[in-house]
Amino acid sequence: MDSSHIKKFAGHLPLILVAISIAGLLLGGLVFSRWDYSIRGLAVAIPFGIAAVFLHQLFTKNGDCIHAADISKISQSVLFKIYALLFIVSLMILVLGIERHIYLVSILGLYTIILVQIVSQKCRVGIVLGETIFTMLNVIYGVTFSYPLYFSTTDVMSHIFMAKVTLLSGHTIPLDLQATYSPFPLYHIFIAACSNLLNLPIQETLFLVTSLLFALTILFIFCIFRFLTSDDRLPLLTCLFYSMTSVVVLEGIQTITRSFAYIGFVILLYLIFKQGGTEKDKRVFQGLAILMVLFIIFVHQVSIAQIVILLLIFMVVEYFFTERTFFSTHFMQFIIVLFLGYWLFAATNFLNWLTNARMNLNFFDIGTKHTVLTDPAMSQENAALIFLNNNLDISIFTVFAIIGIGYMLWRQKPKYLTVIGLFSLITIVLYLPNPIFTSETIVHLFRLDRFWILISPFMAFSMACGLMVLMTYSQGSRSHRKIAYSLIFFAVFLFMVASLYGVVIPDSSDQRRYFYSEELDGFNFILDKVPYGSNLGSDYQTSRFFIQDYCSLSDTFELPYYDSTMLNRFYSRNNSHDYSIIRERAFLESGIIITDINYRYIYHPTAENALELTRYVNRNDLIYSNGNISVVGW
């Protein structure tokens, strides 16, 4: 397609953004009769409006290349010394167990220093990249190793068990243990092998090794965008925003199978872009790309299909909008066949499970999803206002990213950035809150939340590009430039705080995402003393710890196995479980999640519920208690 058509589309983009914002707000209130959706939509609509105004002014002035002047004149060596000193201070805060808010301030200071280094003269690329990686690892390890077991929102505990089975048996887990993971064993093999080599327990090995590999994706992301832009500052800003984005940091904290597939995807992208050299180099990188495809195939099931979708989007955009091809080639078609071939012909048990779980679903439930309220007195409108506050980082990101995407489509230099801009514009729908995410069926069927990490490098690049554009076109008079720069960097600092606060301070969430050591003591008592095969009733987080099912290797290796289910209301004597596990401290802190027939809810620490829980424990036989957790039977 003629580049003039893309530029014409970019010129209409401000009007399109305004139209989408208005339509989205009216859709929630008038069509779905859900004005709380309209309130939530402001998290995107307001940034769309701000970006539209700036893009209109930019296109009117016929803005050309982006080249922000050096803002800071501070010596790079001085900045490095300040960074090193503050990094040591942050480690001391962790070791001494000082208030987490002070630790957050130190992390914000580290990221701020890196930002100043990037926008300063004579930026040292290697040093800044190293600092970005070490700061990201500081945050990740500062969470995972600060708590006895940080489980977050994923199945990290089941992966610990599957890696243990792999280590004990010396081969992949059997189908009767996990049909969804047995055909994709590479992650558990890697964890088991590292545990054996390092002589560390599975849990410590998982958090130590996988997070280190995850942080190294920063190097590949820098190389990709350095190759596409022939610039240093823009890729460095991309890596900085990438390393502080909550989606990315959380994925680094809970590096499980899908995170490993993502690592493979980033390296695969790097190898694909490196095929533009000599014929000999091309063959070498194609061979490495095939190995990386096999790595992804044997690591995670759902990621395979999602990566194929993203590769197809790249192929289509590239085919129609540029002459330089990296994805619309026969080699890429071969890669896609490899991905889908294993999915369709080798992982048949997983495919059957996947198909059956998605039959007879309602695909027209958009607008019917309600937020589960943590406070019964709270309305959906109140919850929507909290949503706006919790998504401040997304709102700030949207302003920068839309400006960056609009500029890439308008400027079209380097030429291939047109493809990156169009790809980012298409996939940003999967990244921002929108009506699609109000459908429980669509979100769970296609696991849309899993796309967030896969497209995060391109979202970070769009944001970095937007920042560069704003810095470039804020260079008016000296007084105006100071005001503009102050506003821009204040927005970036707000993004840092909003993105990292809930990660660095896990206690800020409604439900604690880690277990205390006393709770683990209670779990170990059950593993040691409670007969295998017993029925255990507990809250949601505890039930995720006891995921050990009986399999063909259970008797051979004396593996624990239980029938673990969630408790419902504590009305009467326990007659549906052999044992009940009550986390009293968690209940008193913020409540525990239990079930009521078809849905989960928070059992709040009200006086009535506390009395009911006490009576429930008294009606049964108390087997174990340490003040934090109790185990009762009957």
XYZ file of C-alpha atoms in Angstrom:
634
model
C 0.000 0.000 0.000
C 1.177 3.527 -0.810
C 2.770 5.212 2.189
C 0.625 8.293 1.498
C -2.463 6.279 2.499
C -0.896 5.462 5.870
C 0.047 9.083 6.382
C -3.514 10.105 5.501
C -4.820 7.579 8.041
C -2.417 8.977 10.656
C -3.742 12.443 9.895
C -7.269 11.273 10.715
C -6.113 9.390 13.822
C -6.906 12.266 16.270
C -10.504 12.370 15.029
C -10.750 8.571 15.197
C -9.488 8.609 18.795
C -12.088 11.172 19.840
C -14.855 9.212 18.094
C -13.792 5.949 19.780
C -13.707 7.652 23.186
C -17.216 9.077 22.837
C -18.623 5.838 21.416
C -17.042 3.799 24.213
C -18.440 6.006 26.956
C -21.939 5.907 25.419
C -21.716 2.147 24.868
C -21.288 1.481 28.577
C -24.023 3.809 29.783
C -26.703 3.699 27.088
C -26.292 0.259 25.484
C -25.276 -1.860 28.500
C -26.962 0.389 31.075
C -23.727 0.210 33.025
C -22.510 3.727 33.796
C -19.750 2.177 35.907
C -18.304 0.936 32.592
C -18.368 4.508 31.309
C -16.461 5.640 34.402
C -13.879 2.916 33.831
C -13.628 4.003 30.212
C -12.309 7.383 31.320
C -8.996 5.629 32.067
C -8.534 5.386 28.293
C -10.876 8.100 26.928
C -9.131 11.028 28.657
C -5.636 9.928 27.500
C -7.034 9.432 23.981
C -8.277 13.026 24.054
C -4.935 14.404 25.283
C -3.022 12.411 22.655
C -5.462 13.492 19.918
C -4.915 17.198 20.718
C -1.137 16.855 20.624
C -1.131 14.766 17.423
C -3.379 17.304 15.701
C -0.948 20.095 16.563
C 1.998 17.952 15.513
C 0.506 17.091 12.123
C -0.580 20.690 11.561
C 3.014 21.839 12.097
C 4.169 18.974 9.836
C 6.455 17.635 12.543
C 9.504 15.861 11.199
C 12.220 13.822 12.893
C 12.535 13.364 16.638
C 15.777 14.447 18.198
C 15.547 15.634 21.771
C 18.440 17.716 22.986
C 20.524 16.594 25.944
C 18.586 17.768 28.973
C 21.091 17.097 31.737
C 24.732 18.172 31.774
C 25.629 16.056 34.823
C 28.682 13.854 34.288
C 27.926 10.212 33.535
C 30.581 9.087 36.014
C 28.940 11.127 38.793
C 25.533 9.641 37.958
C 27.007 6.130 37.984
C 28.556 6.687 41.434
C 25.211 7.959 42.769
C 23.475 4.927 41.251
C 25.972 2.488 42.792
C 25.619 4.081 46.227
C 21.817 4.068 46.092
C 21.813 0.461 44.840
C 23.835 -0.612 47.882
C 21.463 1.331 50.141
C 18.454 -0.458 48.603
C 20.078 -3.842 49.310
C 20.736 -2.818 52.911
C 17.083 -1.824 53.282
C 16.073 -5.297 52.131
C 18.554 -7.125 54.367
C 17.655 -5.095 57.441
C 13.920 -5.490 56.808
C 13.234 -1.746 56.827
C 9.790 -0.387 55.829
C 8.855 -1.354 52.270
C 7.858 2.228 51.404
C 11.451 3.320 51.994
C 12.594 0.501 49.720
C 10.152 1.758 47.064
C 11.683 5.245 47.313
C 15.139 3.762 46.703
C 13.912 1.876 43.642
C 12.254 5.010 42.258
C 15.554 6.807 42.819
C 17.453 4.154 40.849
C 15.068 4.353 37.893
C 15.180 8.168 37.985
C 18.973 8.151 37.816
C 18.845 5.817 34.805
C 16.374 8.146 33.084
C 18.643 11.125 33.713
C 21.594 9.186 32.305
C 19.671 8.388 29.111
C 18.687 12.008 28.455
C 22.166 13.299 29.349
C 25.057 13.877 27.001
C 27.527 11.083 26.230
C 25.254 8.320 27.532
C 27.164 5.063 28.103
C 24.985 2.349 26.568
C 26.565 -0.660 28.275
C 26.442 0.894 31.736
C 22.820 2.017 31.368
C 21.750 -1.425 30.123
C 23.526 -3.079 33.037
C 21.916 -0.699 35.518
C 18.469 -1.359 34.027
C 18.926 -5.128 34.343
C 20.272 -4.930 37.908
C 17.476 -2.590 39.009
C 14.862 -4.932 37.582
C 16.492 -7.888 39.368
C 16.599 -5.813 42.542
C 12.831 -5.384 42.388
C 12.161 -9.027 41.478
C 14.428 -10.588 44.105
C 13.352 -7.906 46.555
C 9.892 -9.461 46.429
C 10.464 -13.193 45.938
C 13.182 -13.528 48.598
C 11.570 -11.161 51.111
C 8.718 -13.563 51.856
C 8.700 -17.278 52.772
C 6.642 -18.159 49.655
C 5.413 -15.495 47.258
C 2.791 -17.148 45.032
C 1.227 -14.033 43.435
C -1.748 -14.884 41.191
C -0.281 -17.835 39.281
C 0.165 -21.586 39.661
C 3.744 -21.315 40.895
C 3.057 -23.887 43.636
C 1.886 -26.508 41.154
C 5.002 -25.914 39.038
C 7.182 -26.392 42.113
C 5.506 -29.759 42.674
C 5.809 -30.828 39.016
C 9.490 -29.876 38.973
C 9.962 -31.939 42.144
C 8.328 -34.950 40.497
C 10.626 -34.478 37.493
C 13.678 -34.312 39.766
C 12.747 -37.422 41.745
C 11.692 -39.538 38.772
C 14.328 -38.434 36.294
C 11.806 -38.083 33.480
C 8.822 -35.972 32.490
C 5.660 -35.911 34.571
C 3.086 -38.587 33.674
C -0.099 -37.754 31.800
C -2.272 -38.773 34.732
C -0.676 -36.052 36.871
C -1.195 -33.125 34.472
C -2.391 -33.771 30.921
C -2.069 -30.061 30.158
C 1.652 -29.907 31.031
C 2.940 -33.412 30.327
C 3.451 -32.734 26.571
C 5.261 -29.475 27.434
C 7.927 -30.598 29.943
C 10.968 -28.394 29.219
C 10.355 -25.853 31.997
C 10.126 -28.491 34.735
C 13.158 -30.321 33.341
C 15.146 -27.075 33.458
C 14.139 -26.302 37.064
C 14.888 -29.878 38.179
C 18.298 -29.869 36.463
C 19.257 -26.487 37.956
C 18.143 -27.644 41.397
C 20.363 -30.678 41.085
C 23.355 -28.672 39.814
C 23.065 -25.881 42.382
C 22.111 -28.236 45.225
C 19.212 -25.951 46.141
C 15.558 -26.734 46.910
C 13.149 -26.505 43.985
C 11.446 -23.341 45.278
C 14.670 -21.320 45.710
C 15.987 -22.563 42.363
C 12.832 -21.533 40.540
C 12.889 -17.961 41.842
C 16.671 -17.552 41.521
C 17.371 -18.877 38.033
C 14.218 -18.097 36.072
C 14.102 -14.431 37.095
C 17.720 -13.973 36.028
C 16.944 -15.326 32.555
C 13.834 -13.163 32.361
C 15.799 -9.983 33.099
C 18.185 -10.763 30.236
C 15.341 -10.166 27.762
C 16.260 -6.483 28.159
C 19.440 -7.115 26.141
C 17.545 -8.696 23.236
C 14.893 -5.978 23.251
C 17.610 -3.317 23.061
C 19.293 -5.135 20.151
C 15.994 -5.463 18.256
C 15.096 -1.781 18.428
C 18.709 -0.676 17.990
C 18.691 -2.620 14.715
C 15.387 -1.080 13.596
C 16.156 2.541 14.567
C 19.962 2.802 14.308
C 19.747 4.850 17.492
C 20.768 4.325 21.112
C 18.559 6.664 23.138
C 15.195 5.386 21.925
C 16.000 1.666 22.565
C 17.413 2.583 26.002
C 14.205 4.410 26.903
C 12.284 1.379 25.641
C 14.234 -0.928 27.954
C 13.734 1.470 30.876
C 9.951 1.647 30.456
C 9.834 -2.102 29.830
C 11.725 -2.868 33.052
C 9.401 -0.774 35.226
C 6.060 -1.804 33.693
C 3.982 -3.732 36.252
C 2.973 -6.437 33.760
C 6.619 -7.154 32.986
C 7.920 -7.002 36.570
C 5.130 -9.264 37.845
C 5.929 -11.752 35.100
C 9.569 -11.671 36.190
C 8.551 -12.292 39.793
C 6.365 -15.256 38.871
C 8.473 -16.657 36.028
C 6.552 -19.812 35.159
C 5.992 -21.690 31.902
C 4.321 -18.856 29.968
C 7.121 -16.514 31.094
C 9.675 -18.945 29.689
C 7.747 -19.075 26.403
C 7.868 -15.287 26.334
C 11.657 -15.339 26.818
C 11.857 -17.661 23.828
C 9.565 -15.366 21.829
C 11.791 -12.319 22.436
C 14.897 -14.248 21.383
C 13.010 -15.580 18.339
C 12.146 -12.010 17.294
C 15.796 -11.047 17.612
C 16.865 -13.990 15.431
C 14.202 -13.160 12.828
C 15.401 -9.572 12.494
C 19.044 -10.728 12.300
C 18.392 -12.700 9.080
C 18.962 -9.642 6.900
C 22.735 -10.190 6.583
C 24.773 -12.436 4.289
C 23.440 -15.771 3.095
C 25.740 -17.607 5.511
C 24.570 -15.507 8.466
C 20.991 -15.997 7.350
C 21.323 -19.794 7.534
C 22.945 -19.614 10.956
C 20.197 -17.417 12.402
C 17.484 -19.542 10.775
C 18.956 -22.645 12.414
C 19.009 -20.897 15.798
C 15.454 -19.688 15.202
C 14.281 -23.275 14.635
C 15.915 -24.322 17.917
C 14.141 -21.458 19.681
C 10.827 -22.521 18.127
C 11.346 -26.022 19.526
C 12.144 -24.479 22.915
C 8.858 -22.535 22.896
C 6.911 -25.583 21.713
C 8.103 -27.735 24.609
C 7.626 -25.027 27.259
C 4.025 -23.793 27.152
C 0.821 -24.737 25.369
C -1.328 -21.585 25.212
C 1.597 -19.330 24.290
C 2.132 -21.265 21.068
C -1.242 -20.252 19.634
C -0.891 -16.657 20.824
C 2.586 -16.310 19.334
C 1.255 -17.653 16.019
C -1.470 -14.989 16.069
C 1.097 -12.227 16.619
C 3.372 -13.589 13.887
C 0.429 -13.662 11.470
C -0.369 -10.022 12.291
C 3.240 -9.131 11.529
C 3.085 -11.062 8.256
C -0.092 -9.321 7.081
C 1.080 -5.823 8.041
C 4.480 -6.418 6.458
C 2.982 -7.839 3.262
C 0.744 -4.842 2.620
C 2.739 -1.929 3.992
C 6.464 -2.425 3.376
C 8.889 -3.913 0.881
C 11.377 -4.991 3.558
C 10.281 -8.400 4.800
C 11.256 -10.313 7.901
C 8.001 -12.162 8.640
C 6.212 -12.613 5.287
C 8.628 -15.303 4.128
C 8.495 -19.029 3.449
C 10.707 -19.590 6.490
C 8.148 -17.940 8.752
C 5.411 -20.108 7.224
C 7.544 -23.126 8.129
C 7.856 -21.859 11.720
C 4.081 -21.451 12.019
C 3.554 -24.983 10.682
C 6.005 -26.250 13.324
C 4.068 -24.479 16.065
C 0.646 -25.706 14.987
C 1.843 -29.177 13.993
C 2.926 -30.099 17.511
C -0.235 -28.554 18.952
C -2.529 -30.531 16.641
C -0.770 -33.866 16.349
C 1.458 -34.412 19.380
C -0.350 -32.718 22.277
C -3.671 -34.442 21.567
C -4.642 -34.945 25.212
C -4.207 -31.252 25.896
C -6.076 -30.330 22.716
C -9.009 -32.561 23.655
C -9.175 -31.003 27.115
C -8.950 -27.530 25.607
C -11.731 -28.210 23.102
C -14.120 -29.787 25.590
C -13.647 -26.945 28.075
C -14.711 -24.444 25.435
C -17.878 -26.078 24.104
C -21.360 -24.574 24.558
C -20.088 -21.196 25.725
C -21.919 -17.880 25.505
C -19.879 -15.589 23.258
C -22.361 -12.721 23.586
C -21.886 -11.959 27.274
C -20.115 -8.634 26.651
C -21.239 -6.127 29.238
C -22.504 -8.687 31.762
C -19.343 -8.935 33.897
C -19.526 -7.402 37.377
C -16.594 -6.600 39.583
C -16.442 -8.799 42.677
C -16.803 -6.230 45.458
C -14.438 -6.506 48.412
C -16.820 -4.458 50.557
C -20.543 -5.327 50.557
C -21.385 -1.655 51.142
C -19.520 -0.604 47.998
C -21.374 0.105 44.728
C -20.181 -0.708 41.213
C -19.642 3.037 40.659
C -17.340 3.170 43.708
C -15.475 0.162 42.344
C -15.133 1.978 38.998
C -13.515 4.972 40.721
C -11.063 2.630 42.435
C -10.401 1.118 38.991
C -9.412 4.557 37.678
C -6.985 5.014 40.559
C -5.495 1.538 40.102
C -5.005 2.101 36.363
C -3.228 5.439 36.551
C -0.131 3.856 35.006
C -2.216 2.592 32.072
C -3.667 6.075 31.532
C -0.222 7.699 31.462
C 1.102 4.939 29.231
C -1.794 5.480 26.806
C -0.950 9.161 26.278
C 2.701 8.438 25.457
C 2.002 5.285 23.424
C -0.711 6.779 21.208
C 1.490 9.793 20.468
C 4.363 7.435 19.642
C 2.234 5.250 17.370
C 0.736 8.284 15.621
C 4.201 9.692 15.000
C 5.514 6.396 13.588
C 2.636 6.215 11.113
C 3.060 9.877 10.166
C 6.830 10.079 9.924
C 7.504 6.574 8.461
C 11.261 6.888 8.989
C 12.974 4.532 9.360
C 10.570 2.871 6.945
C 10.107 -0.323 8.937
C 8.781 1.643 11.924
C 5.552 1.903 9.918
C 5.137 -1.842 10.443
C 5.954 -1.520 14.160
C 3.458 1.340 14.467
C 0.647 -0.564 12.740
C 1.379 -3.726 14.716
C 1.319 -1.721 17.964
C -1.920 0.024 16.963
C -3.617 -3.319 16.262
C -2.370 -5.115 19.367
C -2.866 -2.231 21.787
C -6.519 -3.347 21.815
C -5.288 -6.397 23.749
C -3.385 -4.190 26.210
C -5.810 -1.419 27.168
C -9.125 -1.783 29.072
C -11.957 -1.986 26.529
C -15.422 -3.611 26.093
C -13.873 -6.925 24.995
C -12.603 -7.454 28.547
C -16.171 -7.277 29.886
C -16.843 -10.709 28.382
C -15.882 -13.518 30.759
C -16.133 -16.017 27.890
C -13.856 -14.219 25.438
C -11.288 -13.274 28.074
C -10.982 -16.833 29.390
C -11.375 -18.567 26.021
C -8.532 -16.660 24.360
C -6.671 -15.854 27.606
C -6.352 -12.231 26.527
C -4.385 -11.348 29.649
C -1.569 -13.609 28.396
C -1.084 -11.287 25.401
C -0.007 -8.450 27.710
C 3.486 -9.784 28.289
C 3.951 -10.911 24.664
C 3.315 -7.425 23.257
C 4.924 -5.509 26.144
C 8.201 -4.744 24.255
C 6.260 -3.023 21.475
C 4.108 -1.147 23.972
C 7.273 0.034 25.755
C 8.764 1.121 22.429
C 5.603 3.082 21.546
C 5.748 4.795 24.938
C 9.427 5.635 24.531
C 8.755 7.008 21.058
C 5.941 9.169 22.466
C 8.268 10.540 25.152
C 10.890 11.424 22.533
C 8.272 13.182 20.403
C 7.038 15.222 23.362
C 10.590 16.159 24.334
C 11.442 17.159 20.763
C 8.431 19.413 20.263
C 8.671 20.981 23.699
C 11.817 22.871 22.729
C 10.431 26.388 22.485
C 11.606 29.321 24.570
C 13.713 28.544 27.629
C 10.895 29.186 30.130
C 8.336 27.196 28.136
C 10.825 24.362 27.678
C 11.399 24.103 31.428
C 7.675 23.942 32.129
C 7.111 21.352 29.389
C 10.007 19.168 30.539
C 8.798 19.401 34.144
C 5.311 18.226 33.181
C 6.652 15.409 30.986
C 9.014 14.023 33.622
C 6.426 14.426 36.353
C 4.129 12.205 34.257
C 6.943 9.670 33.831
C 7.579 9.692 37.594
C 3.853 9.152 38.265
C 3.993 6.204 35.871
C 6.902 4.758 37.862
C 5.062 5.100 41.162
C 1.722 3.775 39.879
C 3.350 0.857 38.091
C 5.721 -0.264 40.840
C 3.755 0.492 44.012
C 1.570 -2.630 44.007
C 4.547 -4.785 42.998
C 7.087 -3.576 45.540
C 4.473 -3.382 48.331
C 2.362 -6.577 47.917
C 0.437 -5.821 51.110
C -1.310 -2.974 49.283
C -3.551 -5.487 47.451
C -6.849 -6.727 48.891
C -5.558 -10.249 49.349
C -2.072 -11.113 50.577
C -0.084 -12.846 47.831
C 2.377 -14.695 50.016
C 2.354 -17.139 52.934
C 3.869 -16.476 56.348
C 6.428 -18.947 57.663
C 3.943 -19.990 60.392
C 1.404 -20.842 57.691
C 3.997 -22.944 55.885
C 4.702 -24.706 59.194
C 1.031 -25.664 59.314
C 1.146 -26.889 55.710
C 4.235 -28.970 56.475
C 2.413 -30.507 59.456
C -0.332 -31.649 57.073
C 2.202 -33.044 54.586
C 3.939 -34.951 57.413
C 1.008 -36.094 59.565
C -2.247 -36.120 57.561
C -2.837 -39.393 55.672
C -2.440 -39.143 51.901
C -5.698 -39.178 49.990
C -7.563 -37.228 52.692
C -10.112 -34.613 51.729
C -8.896 -31.115 52.650
C -11.103 -28.039 52.862
C -9.519 -24.605 52.899
C -9.592 -21.091 51.483
C -8.680 -20.385 47.861
C -4.971 -19.614 48.325
C -4.413 -22.647 50.548
C -6.211 -24.942 48.096
C -3.702 -23.790 45.458
C -0.883 -25.018 47.697
C -2.375 -28.499 48.069
C -2.643 -29.291 44.362
C -0.898 -32.665 44.642
C -3.015 -35.270 42.839
C -2.551 -39.016 42.820
C -0.634 -40.316 39.803
C 1.209 -43.424 38.662
C 4.388 -42.262 40.449
C 2.801 -41.396 43.792
C 3.406 -44.750 45.482
C 6.850 -45.284 43.948
C 8.267 -42.004 45.221
C 5.913 -41.568 48.219
C 4.539 -38.358 46.772
C 1.819 -36.609 48.790
C -1.658 -36.467 47.264
C -4.909 -34.995 48.538
C -8.419 -34.193 47.451
C -8.284 -30.444 48.031
C -11.405 -28.300 47.714
C -12.555 -24.913 48.931
C -14.649 -24.394 52.047
C -18.001 -22.644 52.010
C -19.809 -20.970 54.902
C -18.954 -22.200 58.392
C -22.502 -22.934 59.484
C -22.187 -26.345 61.044
C -19.882 -29.190 62.008
C -17.530 -30.265 59.243
C -19.037 -33.282 57.490
C -17.815 -32.795 53.920
C -14.045 -32.721 54.563
C -11.746 -35.000 56.519
C -9.759 -31.954 57.581
C -10.331 -28.198 57.426
C -7.483 -25.676 57.232
C -8.287 -22.261 58.725
C -5.877 -19.344 58.241
C -7.031 -17.169 61.147
C -4.403 -14.459 60.650
C -5.302 -14.052 56.978
C -8.986 -13.888 57.959
C -8.326 -11.114 60.477
C -6.131 -9.154 58.039
C -8.444 -8.888 55.028
C -10.667 -11.954 54.965
C -10.254 -15.273 53.191
C -11.663 -16.372 49.849
C -14.133 -19.255 50.091
C -16.889 -20.572 47.839
C -20.646 -20.540 47.730
C -21.879 -23.071 45.151
C -20.714 -21.517 41.838
C -18.649 -18.491 42.776
C -15.873 -17.343 45.082
C -16.202 -14.472 47.503
C -14.291 -12.825 50.335
C -15.319 -13.954 53.814
C -14.782 -10.643 55.600
C -13.514 -10.375 59.205
C -16.768 -9.013 60.618
C -17.787 -9.708 64.213
C -20.522 -12.059 63.000
C -18.157 -14.019 60.751
C -15.498 -14.183 63.479
C -18.033 -15.702 65.884
C -19.204 -18.132 63.214
C -15.637 -19.208 62.454
C -14.853 -19.700 66.162
C -17.926 -21.872 66.623
C -16.947 -23.919 63.567
C -13.502 -24.627 65.020
C -14.978 -25.507 68.440
C -17.455 -27.980 66.922
C -14.587 -29.946 65.376
C -11.473 -31.571 66.775
C -8.504 -29.180 66.839
C -5.475 -31.100 65.542
C -2.948 -28.308 65.042
C -2.717 -24.591 65.789
C 0.100 -22.040 65.980
C -1.837 -18.802 66.230
C -1.747 -18.186 62.480
C -3.321 -21.350 61.162
C -5.458 -24.152 62.580
C -6.200 -27.643 61.302
C -9.390 -29.308 62.478
C -10.903 -32.706 61.764
C -13.875 -34.728 62.865
